[in-house]
Short mmCIF file of C-alpha atoms in Angstrom, two decimals:
data_model
loop_
_atom_site.label_atom_id
_atom_site.label_comp_id
_atom_site.label_asym_id
_atom_site.label_seq_id
_atom_site.Cartn_x
_atom_site.Cartn_y
_atom_site.Cartn_z
CA MET A 1 -179.38 -75.16 114.19
CA GLY A 2 -182.59 -73.13 114.23
CA ASP A 3 -183.32 -69.85 112.51
CA LEU A 4 -181.88 -67.73 115.34
CA GLU A 5 -178.19 -68.33 115.94
CA PRO A 6 -177.10 -67.97 119.60
CA ILE A 7 -174.14 -65.94 120.79
CA TYR A 8 -174.26 -67.49 124.24
CA SER A 9 -176.31 -70.18 125.96
CA THR A 10 -176.88 -70.96 129.63
CA THR A 11 -176.38 -74.61 130.51
CA ARG A 12 -178.99 -76.29 132.71
CA MET A 13 -177.73 -77.39 136.13
CA GLU A 14 -178.87 -80.95 135.47
CA SER A 15 -176.85 -81.00 132.25
CA VAL A 16 -173.75 -79.77 134.07
CA ALA A 17 -174.14 -82.53 136.66
CA GLN A 18 -174.40 -85.11 133.87
CA PHE A 19 -171.34 -83.67 132.12
CA VAL A 20 -169.24 -83.73 135.29
CA THR A 21 -170.42 -87.26 136.05
CA ALA A 22 -169.33 -88.39 132.59
CA HIS A 23 -165.86 -86.85 132.83
CA TYR A 24 -164.88 -87.03 136.51
CA PRO A 25 -164.73 -89.98 138.95
CA LEU A 26 -166.76 -88.41 141.77
CA PRO A 27 -169.00 -90.10 144.36
CA LEU A 28 -172.56 -89.95 143.03
CA PRO A 29 -175.13 -88.52 143.00
CA LEU A 30 -174.06 -84.89 142.55
CA ASP A 31 -176.00 -81.87 143.74
CA CYS A 32 -175.47 -78.96 141.33
CA ARG A 33 -176.35 -75.29 141.78
CA MET A 34 -175.54 -72.36 139.50
CA VAL A 35 -173.48 -69.71 141.30
CA ASN A 36 -172.80 -67.08 138.66
CA ARG A 37 -173.56 -66.29 135.02
CA GLY A 38 -171.17 -63.72 133.64
CA PHE A 39 -167.76 -63.61 132.01
CA ASN A 40 -167.76 -67.34 132.75
CA ASP A 41 -170.48 -69.58 134.20
CA THR A 42 -169.80 -71.15 137.59
CA TYR A 43 -171.60 -74.02 139.28
CA ALA A 44 -171.24 -75.41 142.81
CA LEU A 45 -171.34 -79.18 143.11
CA THR A 46 -171.50 -81.39 146.17
CA ALA A 47 -170.75 -85.11 145.93
CA THR A 48 -172.65 -87.67 147.97
CA ASP A 49 -169.73 -87.89 150.43
CA GLY A 50 -170.05 -84.16 151.13
CA THR A 51 -166.98 -83.06 149.14
CA ARG A 52 -167.56 -79.69 147.46
CA TYR A 53 -166.38 -78.59 144.03
CA MET A 54 -166.68 -75.61 141.69
CA PHE A 55 -167.17 -76.16 137.97
CA ARG A 56 -166.43 -73.32 135.56
CA LEU A 57 -167.57 -73.18 131.95
CA SER A 58 -165.49 -70.75 129.92
CA HIS A 59 -167.27 -68.08 127.92
CA HIS A 60 -166.63 -67.26 124.26
CA ARG A 61 -164.72 -63.98 124.48
CA ALA A 62 -163.49 -61.34 122.06
CA ARG A 63 -159.86 -62.12 122.92
CA GLY A 64 -160.29 -65.66 121.54
CA PRO A 65 -160.52 -69.14 123.08
CA ALA A 66 -159.90 -69.76 126.76
CA ASP A 67 -156.30 -70.75 127.49
CA VAL A 68 -157.32 -73.43 129.99
CA ARG A 69 -154.26 -75.57 129.27
CA THR A 70 -151.82 -72.87 130.40
CA GLU A 71 -154.10 -71.83 133.26
CA THR A 72 -154.50 -75.32 134.75
CA GLU A 73 -150.83 -76.20 134.26
CA PHE A 74 -149.83 -73.02 136.10
CA ILE A 75 -152.26 -73.60 138.98
CA THR A 76 -151.01 -77.18 139.36
CA HIS A 77 -147.43 -75.88 139.47
CA LEU A 78 -148.42 -73.35 142.15
CA ALA A 79 -150.08 -76.03 144.29
CA ARG A 80 -146.97 -78.22 144.05
CA SER A 81 -144.89 -75.20 145.06
CA GLY A 82 -146.94 -74.65 148.22
CA VAL A 83 -148.92 -71.62 147.04
CA PRO A 84 -152.51 -71.73 148.38
CA VAL A 85 -154.83 -72.12 145.37
CA ALA A 86 -158.00 -73.90 144.29
CA SER A 87 -156.52 -76.79 142.32
CA PRO A 88 -158.06 -78.34 139.19
CA VAL A 89 -159.38 -81.88 139.58
CA PRO A 90 -158.15 -84.35 136.91
CA THR A 91 -160.71 -85.97 134.60
CA ARG A 92 -161.07 -89.74 134.28
CA ASP A 93 -158.30 -89.74 131.66
CA GLY A 94 -155.99 -87.46 133.68
CA ALA A 95 -156.65 -84.19 131.80
CA LEU A 96 -157.03 -80.95 133.74
CA PHE A 97 -160.05 -79.73 131.75
CA ALA A 98 -162.83 -81.06 129.53
CA ARG A 99 -164.63 -79.76 126.47
CA GLY A 100 -168.35 -79.91 125.74
CA ARG A 101 -170.53 -78.76 122.86
CA ALA A 102 -172.99 -75.96 123.60
CA ALA A 103 -175.44 -74.33 121.21
CA GLU A 104 -172.84 -71.69 120.27
CA GLY A 105 -169.95 -74.16 119.90
CA MET A 106 -167.36 -75.88 122.05
CA ARG A 107 -166.80 -74.64 125.60
CA GLU A 108 -164.08 -75.60 128.07
CA GLY A 109 -164.91 -76.77 131.57
CA VAL A 110 -162.64 -77.03 134.61
CA LEU A 111 -163.55 -78.68 137.91
CA PHE A 112 -161.87 -77.21 140.98
CA GLY A 113 -161.81 -78.31 144.59
CA ALA A 114 -163.90 -75.79 146.56
CA LEU A 115 -162.12 -73.52 149.04
CA ASP A 116 -163.50 -73.52 152.59
CA GLY A 117 -162.38 -70.02 153.54
CA ARG A 118 -164.45 -66.85 153.87
CA MET A 119 -164.81 -64.03 151.38
CA PRO A 120 -162.30 -61.18 151.83
CA GLU A 121 -163.61 -57.92 153.27
CA LEU A 122 -163.28 -54.77 151.18
CA ASN A 123 -161.96 -52.59 154.01
CA SER A 124 -159.78 -55.19 155.75
CA ALA A 125 -156.07 -54.36 155.83
CA ALA A 126 -155.37 -57.89 157.09
CA ASP A 127 -157.14 -59.45 154.10
CA ALA A 128 -155.31 -57.12 151.71
CA ARG A 129 -152.00 -58.03 153.34
CA ALA A 130 -152.84 -61.72 152.92
CA ASN A 131 -153.57 -61.14 149.21
CA GLY A 132 -150.21 -59.41 148.81
CA ILE A 133 -148.37 -62.30 150.51
CA THR A 134 -149.99 -64.92 148.27
CA LEU A 135 -149.36 -62.89 145.11
CA ALA A 136 -145.67 -62.60 146.04
CA LYS A 137 -145.49 -66.35 146.68
CA MET A 138 -147.14 -66.89 143.32
CA HIS A 139 -144.58 -64.67 141.55
CA ASN A 140 -141.75 -66.55 143.29
CA ALA A 141 -143.15 -69.87 142.13
CA ALA A 142 -143.64 -68.48 138.61
CA GLU A 143 -139.87 -68.26 138.23
CA THR A 144 -139.71 -72.07 137.89
CA PHE A 145 -142.82 -72.47 135.72
CA VAL A 146 -142.15 -73.55 132.14
CA LEU A 147 -144.80 -72.50 129.60
CA THR A 148 -145.64 -75.10 126.98
CA ALA A 149 -148.02 -73.55 124.44
CA PRO A 150 -149.49 -70.27 125.76
CA LEU A 151 -152.20 -68.53 123.73
CA TYR A 152 -151.74 -65.02 125.14
CA ARG A 153 -149.18 -62.51 126.40
CA LEU A 154 -150.37 -59.79 128.75
CA ASP A 155 -148.64 -57.08 126.76
CA LEU A 156 -149.98 -53.67 125.79
CA ASP A 157 -151.62 -55.06 122.66
CA HIS A 158 -153.62 -57.55 124.73
CA LEU A 159 -154.32 -55.26 127.71
CA LEU A 160 -154.74 -51.86 126.06
CA HIS A 161 -154.76 -51.56 122.28
CA ARG A 162 -157.27 -54.29 121.46
CA PRO A 163 -159.58 -53.32 124.37
CA MET A 164 -159.52 -49.73 123.05
CA ALA A 165 -160.66 -51.04 119.66
CA ARG A 166 -163.57 -52.80 121.39
CA ILE A 167 -164.52 -49.59 123.19
CA GLN A 168 -164.44 -47.75 119.87
CA GLY A 169 -166.60 -50.42 118.24
CA SER A 170 -169.16 -50.59 121.04
CA GLY A 171 -170.92 -47.38 120.00
CA VAL A 172 -171.76 -46.42 123.58
CA VAL A 173 -169.11 -43.72 124.06
CA ASP A 174 -171.19 -41.02 122.42
CA LYS A 175 -170.43 -37.92 124.50
CA PRO A 176 -168.81 -35.37 122.15
CA GLY A 177 -165.04 -35.59 122.37
CA ALA A 178 -165.04 -38.45 124.90
CA LEU A 179 -163.72 -41.10 122.53
CA ALA A 180 -160.90 -38.83 121.38
CA GLU A 181 -160.01 -38.15 125.03
CA LEU A 182 -159.87 -41.90 125.75
CA GLU A 183 -157.70 -42.48 122.71
CA GLY A 184 -155.28 -39.75 123.76
CA LEU A 185 -155.14 -41.02 127.32
CA ALA A 186 -154.46 -44.58 126.13
CA ALA A 187 -151.64 -43.37 123.88
CA ARG A 188 -150.02 -41.36 126.69
CA THR A 189 -150.31 -44.27 129.10
CA ALA A 190 -148.76 -46.70 126.62
CA ALA A 191 -145.90 -44.28 126.02
CA SER A 192 -145.27 -43.91 129.76
CA ILE A 193 -145.11 -47.68 130.27
CA GLU A 194 -142.85 -48.18 127.26
CA ALA A 195 -140.52 -45.49 128.63
CA PHE A 196 -139.51 -47.69 131.57
CA ASP A 197 -136.19 -49.39 130.86
CA ASP A 198 -136.60 -52.76 132.56
CA LEU A 199 -140.06 -53.66 133.85
CA THR A 200 -140.26 -57.14 135.35
CA TRP A 201 -142.11 -59.86 133.46
CA THR A 202 -143.62 -62.85 135.23
CA HIS A 203 -146.57 -65.20 134.99
CA CYS A 204 -149.48 -63.04 136.18
CA HIS A 205 -152.69 -63.94 137.94
CA GLY A 206 -154.23 -61.22 135.80
CA ASP A 207 -157.24 -60.56 138.03
CA CYS A 208 -155.91 -60.12 141.58
CA HIS A 209 -158.40 -57.47 142.67
CA GLY A 210 -158.80 -58.86 146.17
CA PHE A 211 -161.92 -60.99 145.78
CA ASN A 212 -160.60 -63.85 143.65
CA ALA A 213 -159.45 -65.35 146.92
CA ARG A 214 -160.77 -66.93 150.07
CA ILE A 215 -159.30 -66.17 153.50
CA MET A 216 -158.54 -69.48 155.15
CA THR A 217 -158.72 -70.21 158.90
CA ASN A 218 -154.94 -69.69 159.17
CA GLY A 219 -155.28 -66.21 157.64
CA GLU A 220 -153.82 -67.13 154.25
CA ALA A 221 -155.43 -65.92 151.03
CA ALA A 222 -156.04 -68.86 148.68
CA PHE A 223 -156.39 -67.78 145.05
CA PHE A 224 -158.74 -68.87 142.27
CA ASP A 225 -159.98 -67.51 138.92
CA PHE A 226 -156.74 -67.48 136.92
CA ASP A 227 -158.40 -67.41 133.49
CA ASP A 228 -157.22 -63.85 132.73
CA GLY A 229 -153.62 -64.76 133.57
CA GLY A 230 -150.56 -65.30 131.46
CA ARG A 231 -147.04 -64.07 130.94
CA GLY A 232 -147.00 -60.31 131.44
CA TYR A 233 -145.99 -57.26 133.42
CA LEU A 234 -145.54 -57.72 137.17
CA GLY A 235 -146.58 -54.07 137.53
CA TYR A 236 -149.93 -54.92 135.95
CA ASP A 237 -150.53 -57.71 138.48
CA LEU A 238 -149.89 -55.20 141.27
CA GLY A 239 -151.87 -52.46 139.55
CA VAL A 240 -155.04 -54.55 139.33
CA PHE A 241 -155.28 -54.53 143.13
CA LEU A 242 -154.68 -50.77 143.26
CA TRP A 243 -157.31 -50.23 140.56
CA ALA A 244 -159.86 -52.17 142.62
CA LYS A 245 -159.28 -49.87 145.59
CA ILE A 246 -159.62 -46.54 143.79
CA SER A 247 -162.06 -47.15 140.91
CA PHE A 248 -165.85 -46.72 140.92
CA GLY A 249 -165.78 -44.14 143.70
CA ARG A 250 -163.58 -46.04 146.17
CA LYS A 251 -160.78 -44.30 148.08
CA LEU A 252 -159.06 -47.18 149.87
CA HIS A 253 -155.43 -46.15 149.57
CA THR A 254 -154.54 -47.57 153.01
CA ILE A 255 -155.78 -51.00 151.86
CA TRP A 256 -153.40 -50.77 148.90
CA ASP A 257 -150.58 -49.92 151.31
CA ALA A 258 -151.37 -53.05 153.36
CA PHE A 259 -151.33 -55.16 150.19
CA ILE A 260 -147.88 -53.86 149.23
CA GLU A 261 -146.62 -54.33 152.78
CA GLY A 262 -147.71 -57.96 152.67
CA TYR A 263 -146.11 -58.50 149.27
CA ARG A 264 -142.80 -57.08 150.45
CA THR A 265 -142.60 -59.50 153.38
CA ILE A 266 -142.06 -62.23 150.78
CA ARG A 267 -140.53 -60.51 147.76
CA PRO A 268 -138.99 -57.10 147.01
CA ILE A 269 -140.54 -54.79 144.42
CA LYS A 270 -138.36 -52.83 142.01
CA PRO A 271 -139.12 -49.08 142.11
CA ASP A 272 -140.02 -49.04 138.39
CA ASP A 273 -142.50 -51.90 138.81
CA LEU A 274 -144.23 -50.09 141.67
CA GLU A 275 -144.22 -46.82 139.74
CA ALA A 276 -145.64 -48.55 136.67
CA ALA A 277 -148.47 -50.04 138.74
CA HIS A 278 -150.01 -46.55 138.92
CA ALA A 279 -150.07 -46.28 135.13
CA PHE A 280 -151.46 -49.81 134.86
CA VAL A 281 -154.54 -48.61 136.76
CA ILE A 282 -155.53 -46.82 133.56
CA VAL A 283 -154.68 -49.88 131.47
CA ARG A 284 -156.81 -52.07 133.73
CA HIS A 285 -159.80 -49.75 133.61
CA LEU A 286 -159.66 -49.55 129.83
CA TRP A 287 -159.30 -53.34 129.67
CA VAL A 288 -162.48 -53.76 131.74
CA MET A 289 -164.28 -51.22 129.57
CA GLY A 290 -163.16 -53.16 126.49
CA GLU A 291 -164.42 -56.44 127.99
CA TYR A 292 -167.85 -54.93 128.50
CA GLY A 293 -167.77 -53.17 125.16
CA SER A 294 -167.14 -56.46 123.38
CA ARG A 295 -170.42 -57.83 124.75
CA VAL A 296 -172.75 -55.28 123.18
CA GLY A 297 -174.13 -57.99 120.88
CA GLU A 298 -174.89 -60.24 123.85
CA TRP A 299 -176.00 -57.86 126.60
CA GLY A 300 -177.17 -54.86 124.57
CA THR A 301 -176.11 -51.24 124.92
CA GLU A 302 -177.88 -50.38 128.20
CA PRO A 303 -175.91 -52.70 130.56
CA ILE A 304 -172.61 -51.40 129.16
CA SER A 305 -173.54 -47.73 128.84
CA TRP A 306 -171.47 -46.94 131.96
CA ILE A 307 -168.25 -47.19 129.93
CA GLY A 308 -169.14 -43.95 128.20
CA ARG A 309 -169.02 -42.14 131.55
CA GLU A 310 -165.55 -43.21 132.68
CA VAL A 311 -163.49 -40.48 131.04
CA ASP A 312 -163.61 -38.22 134.10
CA PHE A 313 -162.32 -40.93 136.45
CA LEU A 314 -159.43 -41.79 134.13
CA LYS A 315 -158.50 -38.14 133.55
CA GLY A 316 -158.63 -37.51 137.27
CA TRP A 317 -156.32 -40.41 138.03
CA GLU A 318 -153.92 -39.29 135.32
CA VAL A 319 -153.71 -35.76 136.73
CA ASP A 320 -154.04 -36.27 140.48
CA ARG A 321 -152.05 -39.45 141.04
CA LEU A 322 -149.70 -39.71 138.12
CA GLY A 323 -148.76 -36.11 137.52
CA THR A 324 -145.48 -35.98 135.60
CA ARG A 325 -145.43 -39.79 135.31
CA LEU A 326 -147.49 -39.53 132.12
CA PHE A 327 -146.27 -36.22 130.72
#
């Protein structure tokens, strides 16, 4: 270790290809290209026979280590149940993930078969409907999934209270009174969710915002990116899609309606779960703000300064869309 200790390192593409070669029985040589550097790092690989794969290196996150064991077991269960997903590829010894040492410590890697479909379109009701259908199929399959040793529960502590602490600790919410307003809004939202008598719990995707999917030639939405999933509120899994259609200046309520219509063709939704989804929009936005806030030591204050300007959106959603739901 040198004098300057890293928080996060970027792995060279050649090193990723060597790592995958060492752990997976793929036709060689491999062509490797970096796709994305962010919450996780993603690389596209093509084997010499033309087969395409995606390799994801998990990031060190404030929530703790990546729960790749639960994630890959769940995805494998979904694939066996007929739910369209990007499945993990077993290593040479049959494991569903591998670990490698980076400058900052151990990181988990998962190799997935690449999906051939197209990217969903933001304004497409058909694509939203397809997302709703696949999420409902996923929730049906989750009823027969047996957790072995999960690391996380998507409860209010995980989704709301700890993210709020990260927002508070980020130092970027510096507008007078803004932090107190966020704290009050979080408390009211938590109370409204806890007031429901019997919200459904299931195994959640955790990040079904509409773009963690590919639309296949048959019109199905095939899901990927389950690393924020776990046992949690069904209303949260629905609410993430709604949040994606109304946050950051979007007003795509009809796309949300298409998503719910698609979901209901496969599985009914209890009124309380649908009602709670509106409150979970606030939870989701605060969760995202907390994720960014936790990276102030890695990215600096400027790239996350936007979280200090989100009070107005959250207050507006609370008043305009929730009304008496939160009061």
